[in-house]
Coordinates of C-alpha atoms and ligand atoms in Angstrom, one line a residue:
M1338 CA -3.3 -20.9 31.4
D1339 CA -0.3 -19.0 30.2
R1340 CA 1.3 -16.1 32.2
V1341 CA -0.4 -13.4 30.2
S1342 CA -3.9 -14.8 30.6
A1343 CA -3.3 -15.4 34.3
K1344 CA -2.3 -11.7 34.7
I1345 CA -5.3 -10.5 32.8
L1346 CA -7.6 -12.7 34.8
I1347 CA -6.1 -11.5 38.1
Y1348 CA -6.6 -7.9 36.8
S1349 CA -10.2 -8.6 35.9
L1350 CA -10.8 -9.9 39.4
L1351 CA -9.1 -6.9 41.0
A1352 CA -10.6 -4.3 38.8
G1353 CA -14.0 -4.8 40.4
A1354 CA -12.7 -4.1 43.9
S1355 CA -12.0 -0.3 43.9
A1356 CA -9.9 -0.5 47.1
L1357 CA -7.5 -2.8 45.2
A1358 CA -7.7 -1.0 41.9
H1359 CA -4.1 0.2 42.2
A1360 CA -2.9 -3.4 42.3
R1361 CA -3.2 -3.9 38.5
P1362 CA -0.6 -6.2 36.9
A1363 CA 2.5 -4.5 35.7
A1364 CA 3.0 -4.1 32.0
D1365 CA 5.9 -5.7 30.2
L1366 CA 6.2 -2.7 27.9
I1367 CA 4.9 0.9 28.0
V1368 CA 5.3 3.4 25.1
T1369 CA 4.7 6.8 26.6
D1370 CA 4.6 10.4 25.5
A1371 CA 3.7 9.4 22.0
T1372 CA 1.3 10.9 19.5
V1373 CA -0.8 7.7 19.1
Y1374 CA -2.9 7.5 15.9
T1375 CA -4.9 4.3 16.7
V1376 CA -6.9 3.7 13.5
D1377 CA -9.6 2.8 15.9
R1378 CA -12.6 5.1 15.3
R1379 CA -14.0 4.7 18.8
H1380 CA -10.7 6.1 20.3
P1381 CA -8.8 7.8 17.5
S1382 CA -6.0 9.2 19.5
A1383 CA -4.0 8.7 22.7
Q1384 CA -0.6 9.3 24.2
A1385 CA 0.6 6.0 25.5
V1386 CA 0.0 2.2 25.4
A1387 CA 0.7 -0.7 27.8
V1388 CA 1.6 -4.2 26.6
I1389 CA 1.5 -7.5 28.5
G1390 CA 3.0 -10.4 26.7
D1391 CA 2.3 -9.9 23.0
R1392 CA -1.0 -7.9 23.4
L1393 CA -2.0 -4.4 24.1
V1394 CA -3.8 -4.1 27.5
A1395 CA -4.4 -0.3 27.7
V1396 CA -4.3 2.7 25.4
G1397 CA -4.7 6.2 27.0
S1398 CA -3.0 9.2 28.4
S1399 CA 0.5 9.0 29.6
A1400 CA -0.8 9.5 33.2
E1401 CA -3.3 6.6 32.8
I1402 CA -0.7 4.3 31.3
A1403 CA 1.9 5.2 34.0
L1404 CA -0.3 3.2 36.4
W1405 CA 0.7 0.0 34.5
R1406 CA 4.3 0.6 35.2
G1407 CA 6.1 -1.9 37.5
P1408 CA 9.7 -2.5 38.5
K1409 CA 10.4 -4.7 35.5
T1410 CA 8.4 -2.7 32.9
A1411 CA 10.4 -1.7 29.8
V1412 CA 9.5 1.9 28.9
I1413 CA 10.0 3.6 25.5
D1414 CA 9.7 7.3 25.7
A1415 CA 8.5 8.4 22.2
H1416 CA 9.3 12.1 22.8
G1417 CA 6.0 13.0 21.2
K1418 CA 6.6 11.1 18.0
L1419 CA 3.9 9.4 16.0
L1420 CA 2.9 5.8 17.0
L1421 CA 0.9 3.9 14.4
P1422 CA -0.3 0.3 14.1
G1423 CA 2.4 -1.7 12.2
F1424 CA 2.0 -1.8 8.5
N1425 CA 0.4 -4.9 6.9
D1426 CA 1.6 -5.4 3.3
A1427 CA -1.4 -7.2 1.7
H1428 CA 0.5 -8.3 -1.4
A1429 CA 4.2 -9.1 -1.4
H1430 CA 6.6 -11.8 -2.8
F1431 CA 8.6 -11.8 0.3
I1432 CA 11.1 -14.6 -0.1
H1433 CA 11.7 -13.7 -3.7
G1434 CA 12.3 -10.2 -2.4
G1435 CA 14.8 -11.5 0.1
E1436 CA 16.5 -13.4 -2.7
Q1437 CA 16.7 -10.3 -4.8
L1438 CA 18.4 -8.3 -2.0
A1439 CA 21.4 -10.5 -2.7
Q1440 CA 21.1 -10.5 -6.5
V1441 CA 22.1 -8.2 -9.3
Q1442 CA 20.4 -4.8 -9.2
L1443 CA 19.3 -3.6 -12.6
N1444 CA 16.2 -1.5 -11.8
D1445 CA 17.9 1.9 -12.0
A1446 CA 20.0 1.0 -15.1
T1447 CA 19.4 3.8 -17.5
S1448 CA 20.7 2.1 -20.7
V1449 CA 21.2 -1.4 -22.0
A1450 CA 25.0 -0.8 -21.9
E1451 CA 24.7 -0.1 -18.1
L1452 CA 22.6 -3.3 -17.8
A1453 CA 25.3 -5.3 -19.6
R1454 CA 28.0 -3.7 -17.4
R1455 CA 26.3 -4.7 -14.2
L1456 CA 25.7 -8.3 -15.5
A1457 CA 29.4 -8.5 -16.4
A1458 CA 30.3 -7.6 -12.8
Q1459 CA 27.8 -10.2 -11.5
V1460 CA 29.4 -12.9 -13.7
A1461 CA 32.6 -12.5 -11.7
R1462 CA 30.6 -13.1 -8.4
T1463 CA 28.7 -16.1 -9.7
P1464 CA 29.8 -19.6 -8.7
R1465 CA 30.3 -22.3 -11.3
G1466 CA 26.9 -23.7 -12.3
G1467 CA 25.1 -20.7 -10.8
W1468 CA 22.5 -18.6 -12.6
I1469 CA 22.2 -14.8 -12.6
L1470 CA 18.7 -14.0 -11.6
G1471 CA 16.7 -11.1 -10.2
G1472 CA 17.4 -7.8 -11.8
D1473 CA 14.2 -5.8 -12.1
W1474 CA 15.2 -4.0 -15.2
D1475 CA 12.9 -1.4 -16.6
E1476 CA 13.3 -0.5 -20.3
T1477 CA 11.2 2.6 -19.9
R1478 CA 14.2 4.1 -18.2
W1479 CA 16.3 4.0 -21.4
R1480 CA 16.1 5.5 -24.9
P1481 CA 14.8 4.2 -27.1
A1482 CA 12.6 2.3 -24.6
Q1483 CA 13.1 -1.1 -26.3
L1484 CA 13.2 -4.5 -24.7
P1485 CA 16.7 -5.8 -24.3
T1486 CA 18.0 -8.8 -26.2
A1487 CA 20.2 -11.8 -25.6
A1488 CA 22.6 -10.6 -28.2
Q1489 CA 23.2 -7.4 -26.2
I1490 CA 24.4 -9.4 -23.2
D1491 CA 25.9 -12.6 -24.6
E1492 CA 29.4 -11.2 -25.0
V1493 CA 29.8 -10.3 -21.4
T1494 CA 27.9 -13.2 -19.8
R1495 CA 29.2 -16.0 -22.1
D1496 CA 28.4 -19.5 -20.6
V1497 CA 27.0 -18.1 -17.3
P1498 CA 23.2 -18.5 -17.7
V1499 CA 21.2 -15.3 -17.2
F1500 CA 17.5 -15.0 -16.6
V1501 CA 16.8 -11.5 -15.3
S1502 CA 13.3 -10.2 -14.7
R1503 CA 11.6 -7.1 -15.8
Y1504 CA 10.6 -5.2 -12.6
D1505 CA 6.9 -6.2 -13.0
G1506 CA 7.8 -9.9 -13.0
H1507 CA 5.7 -10.4 -16.2
A1508 CA 8.7 -10.5 -18.6
A1509 CA 12.4 -11.6 -18.3
L1510 CA 15.5 -11.6 -20.4
A1511 CA 17.5 -14.8 -21.0
N1512 CA 20.9 -14.9 -22.6
S1513 CA 21.8 -17.6 -25.1
A1514 CA 23.5 -19.8 -22.5
A1515 CA 20.2 -19.9 -20.5
M1516 CA 18.1 -20.6 -23.7
K1517 CA 20.5 -23.4 -24.6
L1518 CA 20.3 -25.0 -21.1
A1519 CA 16.5 -24.7 -21.3
G1520 CA 16.3 -26.2 -24.8
V1521 CA 14.6 -23.2 -26.3
S1522 CA 15.2 -22.3 -29.9
A1523 CA 13.5 -21.0 -33.0
A1524 CA 11.6 -24.3 -33.1
T1525 CA 10.0 -23.8 -29.7
A1526 CA 6.3 -23.4 -30.0
D1527 CA 4.4 -20.5 -28.4
V1528 CA 2.7 -21.1 -25.1
P1529 CA -1.0 -20.1 -24.3
G1530 CA -1.0 -17.2 -22.0
G1531 CA 2.6 -16.3 -22.9
V1532 CA 4.7 -14.6 -25.4
I1533 CA 8.1 -15.5 -26.8
V1534 CA 9.5 -12.3 -28.3
R1535 CA 11.0 -13.3 -31.7
D1536 CA 13.1 -11.6 -34.3
A1537 CA 12.1 -11.3 -38.0
A1538 CA 13.5 -14.8 -38.6
G1539 CA 11.4 -16.3 -35.8
A1540 CA 14.3 -16.8 -33.4
P1541 CA 13.7 -15.9 -29.7
T1542 CA 15.3 -12.5 -28.9
G1543 CA 15.7 -13.5 -25.3
V1544 CA 12.6 -11.9 -23.8
F1545 CA 9.8 -14.1 -22.5
K1546 CA 6.5 -13.0 -21.2
D1547 CA 4.1 -14.4 -18.6
A1548 CA 3.4 -18.1 -19.2
A1549 CA 6.4 -18.3 -21.6
L1550 CA 8.6 -17.5 -18.6
S1551 CA 8.4 -21.1 -17.5
L1552 CA 10.2 -22.2 -20.7
I1553 CA 13.3 -20.8 -19.1
S1554 CA 12.6 -20.8 -15.4
R1555 CA 12.0 -24.6 -15.4
A1556 CA 15.8 -25.0 -16.1
V1557 CA 16.7 -22.8 -13.1
P1558 CA 17.8 -25.0 -10.1
P1559 CA 15.3 -24.4 -7.3
A1560 CA 16.5 -22.5 -4.2
S1561 CA 17.6 -24.8 -1.4
H1562 CA 15.8 -24.7 2.0
Q1563 CA 18.8 -22.9 3.5
E1564 CA 18.8 -20.4 0.7
R1565 CA 15.1 -19.7 1.3
V1566 CA 15.6 -19.3 5.0
A1567 CA 18.4 -16.9 4.4
A1568 CA 16.3 -14.9 1.9
A1569 CA 13.5 -14.8 4.4
E1570 CA 15.8 -13.5 7.1
R1571 CA 17.0 -10.7 4.8
A1572 CA 13.4 -9.8 3.9
L1573 CA 12.4 -9.8 7.6
A1574 CA 15.3 -7.4 8.5
L1575 CA 14.2 -5.1 5.7
A1576 CA 10.5 -5.3 6.8
A1577 CA 11.4 -4.5 10.4
S1578 CA 13.4 -1.5 9.2
V1579 CA 10.5 0.0 7.3
G1580 CA 7.7 -0.8 9.8
V1581 CA 6.1 -3.7 8.1
T1582 CA 4.8 -6.1 10.8
S1583 CA 2.6 -8.3 8.7
V1584 CA 3.0 -9.6 5.2
Q1585 CA 0.6 -11.5 2.9
H1586 CA 2.8 -13.6 0.7
M1587 CA 1.2 -14.1 -2.6
S1588 CA 2.0 -17.1 -4.8
A1589 CA 4.0 -18.7 -2.0
D1590 CA 5.8 -21.9 -2.8
Y1591 CA 5.3 -24.7 -0.3
A1592 CA 9.1 -24.5 0.2
D1593 CA 8.6 -20.9 1.3
V1594 CA 6.1 -22.1 3.9
A1595 CA 8.8 -24.6 5.1
A1596 CA 11.3 -21.8 5.5
Y1597 CA 8.9 -19.6 7.5
S1598 CA 7.9 -22.6 9.5
E1599 CA 11.5 -23.1 10.6
L1600 CA 11.9 -19.5 11.4
Q1601 CA 8.7 -19.6 13.5
E1602 CA 10.1 -22.6 15.4
R1603 CA 13.2 -20.6 16.2
G1604 CA 11.2 -17.6 17.3
A1605 CA 12.8 -15.6 14.4
L1606 CA 9.7 -14.5 12.5
T1607 CA 9.7 -10.7 13.2
A1608 CA 6.8 -10.2 10.9
R1609 CA 3.5 -12.2 10.7
I1610 CA 3.1 -14.1 7.5
Y1611 CA -0.1 -15.2 5.6
C1612 CA 0.7 -17.4 2.6
A1613 CA -1.4 -17.7 -0.5
P1614 CA -0.1 -20.6 -2.7
L1615 CA -1.3 -20.9 -6.3
E1616 CA -4.9 -21.8 -6.9
T1617 CA -3.9 -24.5 -9.3
G1618 CA -2.8 -26.5 -6.2
W1619 CA -6.0 -25.7 -4.1
Q1620 CA -6.5 -29.4 -3.3
D1621 CA -3.2 -29.5 -1.4
Q1622 CA -4.5 -27.2 1.3
A1623 CA -8.1 -28.6 1.1
K1624 CA -7.0 -32.2 1.6
V1625 CA -5.4 -31.5 4.9
G1626 CA -8.4 -29.4 6.0
L1627 CA -6.9 -26.0 6.0
R1628 CA -9.4 -23.2 5.7
R1629 CA -8.9 -19.4 5.4
A1630 CA -6.5 -17.9 7.9
W1631 CA -5.5 -21.2 9.4
G1632 CA -2.4 -21.3 11.7
S1633 CA -0.7 -19.3 14.4
A1634 CA -0.4 -15.6 15.1
Y1635 CA 2.9 -15.7 13.1
L1636 CA 2.3 -18.0 10.3
R1637 CA -1.0 -18.8 8.5
L1638 CA -2.2 -20.5 5.4
G1639 CA -5.7 -21.0 3.9
A1640 CA -5.8 -18.7 0.8
V1641 CA -5.2 -19.4 -2.8
K1642 CA -3.7 -17.0 -5.3
G1643 CA -4.8 -17.0 -9.0
F1644 CA -3.8 -15.0 -12.0
A1645 CA -6.3 -13.7 -14.6
D1646 CA -3.9 -11.8 -16.8
G1647 CA -0.5 -10.2 -17.1
S1648 CA 0.6 -6.6 -16.7
I1649 CA 0.1 -3.3 -18.6
G1650 CA 3.8 -2.8 -18.7
S1651 CA 4.3 -6.0 -20.6
R1652 CA 1.1 -5.3 -22.6
T1653 CA -0.3 -8.6 -21.4
A1654 CA -3.0 -7.2 -19.1
A1655 CA -6.4 -8.2 -20.6
L1656 CA -8.4 -5.2 -21.8
F1657 CA -11.9 -4.9 -23.3
E1658 CA -10.5 -2.6 -26.1
P1659 CA -7.1 -2.7 -27.7
Y1660 CA -4.1 -1.0 -26.2
S1661 CA -4.1 2.6 -27.4
D1662 CA -0.6 2.3 -28.7
E1663 CA -0.9 -1.2 -30.2
P1664 CA -4.0 -1.7 -32.3
G1665 CA -5.3 -5.2 -32.3
N1666 CA -3.7 -6.2 -29.0
R1667 CA -6.2 -6.6 -26.1
G1668 CA -3.7 -8.3 -23.9
I1669 CA -3.9 -12.0 -22.9
L1670 CA -5.6 -14.0 -20.3
S1671 CA -3.3 -16.1 -18.1
D1672 CA -2.8 -19.8 -18.8
E1673 CA -5.1 -20.5 -15.7
M1674 CA -7.9 -18.8 -17.7
H1675 CA -7.6 -21.1 -20.7
P1676 CA -10.5 -21.7 -20.6
P1677 CA -12.1 -19.4 -18.0
E1678 CA -14.5 -22.2 -17.1
A1679 CA -11.6 -24.2 -15.8
M1680 CA -10.6 -21.3 -13.5
R1681 CA -14.2 -21.0 -12.3
A1682 CA -14.4 -24.7 -11.6
R1683 CA -11.2 -24.7 -9.5
L1684 CA -12.1 -21.5 -7.6
M1685 CA -15.6 -22.8 -7.0
Q1686 CA -14.1 -25.9 -5.3
A1687 CA -11.5 -23.9 -3.4
D1688 CA -14.3 -21.7 -2.0
A1689 CA -16.4 -24.8 -1.1
A1690 CA -13.3 -26.0 0.8
G1691 CA -13.3 -22.8 2.8
L1692 CA -10.2 -21.4 1.2
Q1693 CA -9.9 -17.6 0.6
L1694 CA -9.7 -16.6 -3.1
R1695 CA -7.2 -13.9 -4.1
V1696 CA -7.0 -13.3 -7.8
H1697 CA -4.6 -11.1 -9.8
A1698 CA -6.5 -9.0 -12.3
I1699 CA -5.1 -5.9 -13.8
G1700 CA -6.8 -5.1 -17.1
D1701 CA -10.5 -4.1 -17.1
R1702 CA -11.5 -7.3 -19.0
A1703 CA -9.7 -9.5 -16.5
V1704 CA -11.2 -7.7 -13.6
S1705 CA -14.6 -8.1 -15.0
M1706 CA -14.2 -11.8 -15.8
I1707 CA -13.0 -12.4 -12.2
L1708 CA -16.0 -10.5 -10.8
D1709 CA -18.2 -12.8 -13.0
I1710 CA -16.5 -15.8 -11.5
F1711 CA -16.9 -14.5 -7.9
A1712 CA -20.6 -13.7 -8.6
A1713 CA -21.1 -17.2 -9.9
I1714 CA -19.5 -18.7 -6.8
Q1715 CA -21.6 -16.5 -4.5
Q1716 CA -24.7 -17.5 -6.4
A1717 CA -23.8 -21.2 -5.9
H1718 CA -22.5 -21.1 -2.3
G1719 CA -24.1 -17.9 -0.9
Y1720 CA -22.2 -15.0 0.4
H1721 CA -20.8 -15.7 3.8
D1722 CA -18.0 -13.2 4.4
Q1723 CA -15.5 -15.1 2.2
R1724 CA -13.5 -11.9 1.6
M1725 CA -12.7 -12.6 -2.0
T1726 CA -10.0 -10.2 -3.3
I1727 CA -9.0 -8.9 -6.6
E1728 CA -5.3 -8.3 -6.4
H1729 CA -4.1 -5.1 -8.2
A1730 CA -7.5 -4.1 -9.7
Q1731 CA -5.7 -1.5 -11.6
H1732 CA -8.0 -0.7 -14.5
V1733 CA -11.6 -1.1 -13.7
A1734 CA -14.5 -0.5 -16.2
P1735 CA -16.9 2.1 -14.9
Q1736 CA -19.8 -0.3 -14.6
D1737 CA -17.7 -2.7 -12.4
F1738 CA -17.2 -0.5 -9.4
E1739 CA -20.7 -1.1 -8.2
R1740 CA -20.2 -4.9 -8.6
F1741 CA -17.1 -4.8 -6.3
A1742 CA -19.4 -3.3 -3.6
Q1743 CA -22.3 -5.7 -4.3
L1744 CA -20.1 -8.8 -4.2
H1745 CA -18.1 -7.5 -1.1
V1746 CA -14.9 -8.0 -3.1
I1747 CA -11.8 -6.4 -1.5
A1748 CA -9.6 -4.4 -3.8
S1749 CA -6.0 -5.3 -2.8
M1750 CA -4.0 -2.5 -4.3
Q1751 CA -0.5 -1.1 -4.4
P1752 CA -0.5 2.7 -4.5
Y1753 CA 3.1 3.0 -5.6
H1754 CA 2.2 1.4 -9.0
A1755 CA 0.1 4.5 -9.8
I1756 CA 3.1 6.9 -9.5
D1757 CA 5.4 4.4 -11.2
D1758 CA 3.1 3.3 -14.1
G1759 CA 1.6 6.8 -14.2
R1760 CA 4.7 7.9 -16.1
W1761 CA 3.6 5.9 -19.2
V1762 CA 0.3 4.1 -18.7
E1763 CA -1.8 6.8 -20.3
A1764 CA 0.0 6.3 -23.7
R1765 CA -1.0 2.6 -23.4
I1766 CA -4.6 2.8 -22.4
G1767 CA -5.6 6.4 -23.3
Q1768 CA -7.2 9.2 -21.3
Q1769 CA -10.6 7.8 -20.8
R1770 CA -9.5 4.5 -19.3
A1771 CA -6.9 6.2 -17.2
K1772 CA -9.7 8.0 -15.3
T1773 CA -10.8 4.8 -13.7
S1774 CA -7.2 3.4 -13.2
Y1775 CA -5.8 2.9 -9.7
A1776 CA -9.2 4.3 -8.7
W1777 CA -8.9 4.3 -4.9
R1778 CA -11.3 7.3 -4.5
T1779 CA -14.0 5.7 -6.6
L1780 CA -13.6 2.4 -4.9
L1781 CA -13.9 3.9 -1.4
D1782 CA -16.8 6.0 -2.5
H1783 CA -18.6 2.8 -3.5
G1784 CA -18.0 1.4 -0.1
V1785 CA -15.3 -1.1 -1.2
T1786 CA -12.7 -2.2 1.3
L1787 CA -9.2 -1.3 0.2
A1788 CA -6.2 -3.3 1.3
F1789 CA -2.8 -1.7 0.6
G1790 CA 0.5 -3.3 -0.1
T1791 CA 3.4 -3.1 -2.5
D1792 CA 3.7 -6.3 -4.6
W1793 CA 7.4 -6.1 -3.5
T1794 CA 9.7 -6.6 -5.5
V1795 CA 7.6 -4.9 -8.2
A1796 CA 7.5 -1.8 -5.9
P1797 CA 9.8 -1.1 -2.9
L1798 CA 8.6 -2.5 0.5
N1799 CA 8.7 0.8 2.3
P1800 CA 5.1 1.8 3.3
M1801 CA 6.0 5.5 3.3
L1802 CA 6.3 5.4 -0.5
G1803 CA 2.8 3.9 -0.7
L1804 CA 1.2 6.5 1.6
Y1805 CA 3.0 9.2 -0.4
A1806 CA 1.7 7.8 -3.6
A1807 CA -1.9 7.5 -2.3
V1808 CA -2.2 11.1 -1.2
T1809 CA -0.2 12.8 -3.9
R1810 CA -0.4 10.6 -7.1
A1811 CA 2.7 12.5 -8.1
T1812 CA 4.4 10.4 -10.7
L1813 CA 8.1 9.4 -10.3
D1814 CA 9.1 11.5 -13.3
G1815 CA 8.1 14.7 -11.6
R1816 CA 5.6 15.6 -14.4
N1817 CA 2.5 15.5 -12.3
P1818 CA 3.3 17.4 -9.0
A1819 CA -0.4 18.1 -8.5
G1820 CA -1.3 14.5 -9.0
W1821 CA -1.9 12.3 -12.0
I1822 CA -5.7 11.9 -12.2
P1823 CA -5.8 13.9 -8.9
E1824 CA -9.5 13.2 -8.4
Q1825 CA -8.5 9.6 -7.4
R1826 CA -6.3 10.7 -4.5
I1827 CA -7.4 9.7 -1.1
T1828 CA -6.7 11.2 2.4
L1829 CA -3.7 10.1 4.5
A1830 CA -6.2 8.8 7.1
E1831 CA -7.8 6.6 4.4
A1832 CA -4.4 5.4 3.1
V1833 CA -3.2 4.5 6.6
E1834 CA -6.4 2.7 7.3
A1835 CA -6.1 0.7 4.0
Y1836 CA -2.5 -0.2 4.9
T1837 CA -3.5 -1.4 8.5
M1838 CA -7.1 -2.3 9.1
G1839 CA -7.9 -2.8 5.4
S1840 CA -5.1 -5.3 5.0
A1841 CA -5.9 -7.0 8.3
F1842 CA -9.5 -7.4 7.1
A1843 CA -8.2 -8.9 3.9
E1844 CA -6.6 -11.7 5.9
F1845 CA -9.4 -12.2 8.5
Q1846 CA -7.3 -10.6 11.2
E1847 CA -9.2 -7.4 12.0
K1848 CA -9.9 -8.5 15.5
D1849 CA -6.2 -9.1 16.2
K1850 CA -4.4 -6.5 14.1
G1851 CA -4.8 -3.2 12.2
S1852 CA -5.4 -0.8 15.1
I1853 CA -4.0 0.2 18.4
T1854 CA -6.8 -1.2 20.5
P1855 CA -6.6 -3.0 23.9
G1856 CA -6.7 -6.8 23.3
K1857 CA -5.0 -6.6 19.9
L1858 CA -1.5 -7.8 19.1
A1859 CA 1.1 -5.2 20.1
D1860 CA 2.4 -4.6 16.5
M1861 CA 3.3 -0.9 16.3
V1862 CA 5.7 1.5 14.7
I1863 CA 7.1 4.8 15.8
L1864 CA 7.9 7.2 12.9
G1865 CA 10.6 9.9 12.9
A1866 CA 8.0 12.5 11.9
N1867 CA 4.3 13.1 12.2
I1868 CA 3.1 12.3 8.7
F1869 CA -0.2 14.0 9.4
A1870 CA 1.5 17.3 10.2
I1871 CA 4.0 17.5 7.3
R1872 CA 3.7 18.4 3.7
P1873 CA 2.5 15.3 1.8
E1874 CA 5.6 15.5 -0.5
A1875 CA 7.7 14.9 2.6
I1876 CA 6.0 11.7 3.6
R1877 CA 8.3 9.6 1.4
E1878 CA 11.4 10.7 3.3
V1879 CA 10.0 9.7 6.8
K1880 CA 12.0 7.0 8.5
V1881 CA 10.9 4.4 11.0
E1882 CA 12.4 4.9 14.5
T1883 CA 11.2 1.8 16.2
T1884 CA 9.3 -1.3 15.1
I1885 CA 7.5 -3.4 17.7
V1886 CA 6.0 -6.9 16.9
G1887 CA 4.1 -8.7 19.6
G1888 CA 5.4 -6.3 22.3
K1889 CA 9.1 -6.9 21.3
V1890 CA 11.3 -4.3 19.6
V1891 CA 12.4 -5.8 16.3
Y1892 CA 14.0 -2.7 14.9
Q1893 CA 15.5 0.4 16.5
R1894 CA 17.0 3.0 14.2
Ligands
ZN3050 ZN1 2.3 -10.0 -7.1

């Protein structure tokens, strides 16, 4: 028996004897004088909490919790500030994000000339043989909003290979040095599920989309173990500073798991990680007997991540009807969906092995096809609380909302995408389809569980931006202050729940995480302002004061 269970046992024995009731064990940590918003419907609010070891043992008034104080108890006086359960990002590319924190930053470049200038500066910092990666450029920020080309950056980058991503990760720009190293030329054939953007003469312009990204990325030397560990450390520091205490790492490489594993061994994981490697490798997890949510409180496996299509931004999301601004283009299914029966067969086997299925689907056609596959799996294996998720679920055909509910499919969504994409997405899909896009309200009204996250690095990791997006739907360009498709806004309480309990449910952790409830892991965050008491527009400015994971302070502002 460990120390904590011993204490709890002793307390249980003593609790029955009223004469000895004062002799309760001392807490290791007390947070007092807080405005506690628990996300626990049975006890929605409180003032203070007590923690023993890594778990909450009591939630109540400051006076009640003071009884848990002993000579060695650490006490945090929150001075009335808001205490929430830690945020659980249900969809992030965490180590990639950590890598990118040290890479060239192109996201706010407002012209191709600025993009080239920043790449030129990065060339000077790049060691011999190194690649320039990352970037997150966004051509919608410059005029005309055209994709960049290798020719525009070759002069400043010369023989240093460049492969910088569009911010949605569904397209990237290579320079000529990179294409040469990768052996890509006008003679290179197209790839199913991908696009090689070509000029009039058929030569690649430098932009590759979706499955065609691998034509270049396979030439990029993989990150070393030490590089991944360092990237994870950078990402963990950022997560702690913005109150993210759990992360569901989508499309994790096994080498990422190894990096987390080392950090766990060192006691250095300051956020809890659930990894979902690609579904194409489902047998790897199945053959060692891993099932959903397998592992420790800090590091778990047992999910597989699939892709059904691309993104709206890259016009590769699969739609029923053509893009409104590109007749004839209905987007493309991913290479995993060539053919869809192969995807269904793999997911069927992964489900039979007890693995959780999490599938990226953005366009209404892709969402519908994945619902078909999930329905077929449930028909074959029965429904037994598998918690299948559709990741993103951005554009849903009206007839499919009811199917989400019937099939108990979780919608794992990233509210920030709505205020980012909302700047331009209506031009791509038209007014009618926009009404059921990023449709949190409709999904909740159908009884669908929402799990919120960011898709970091596609969106910033900071949960305040997601909450702000969910309640305002005010697009980043300032053009929709009253909300873009305002009828799809949700309440702050609903958004916080999706970002805590909803995400916990999506990773089978709702008994251990997601609310401030005695017995659960002591993962909490103190905010600098009460987001329930301020104007919704101000939520995005709110800073985290203190982040606590497993009863330990991992960030203090
Ligand atoms: Zn993603």
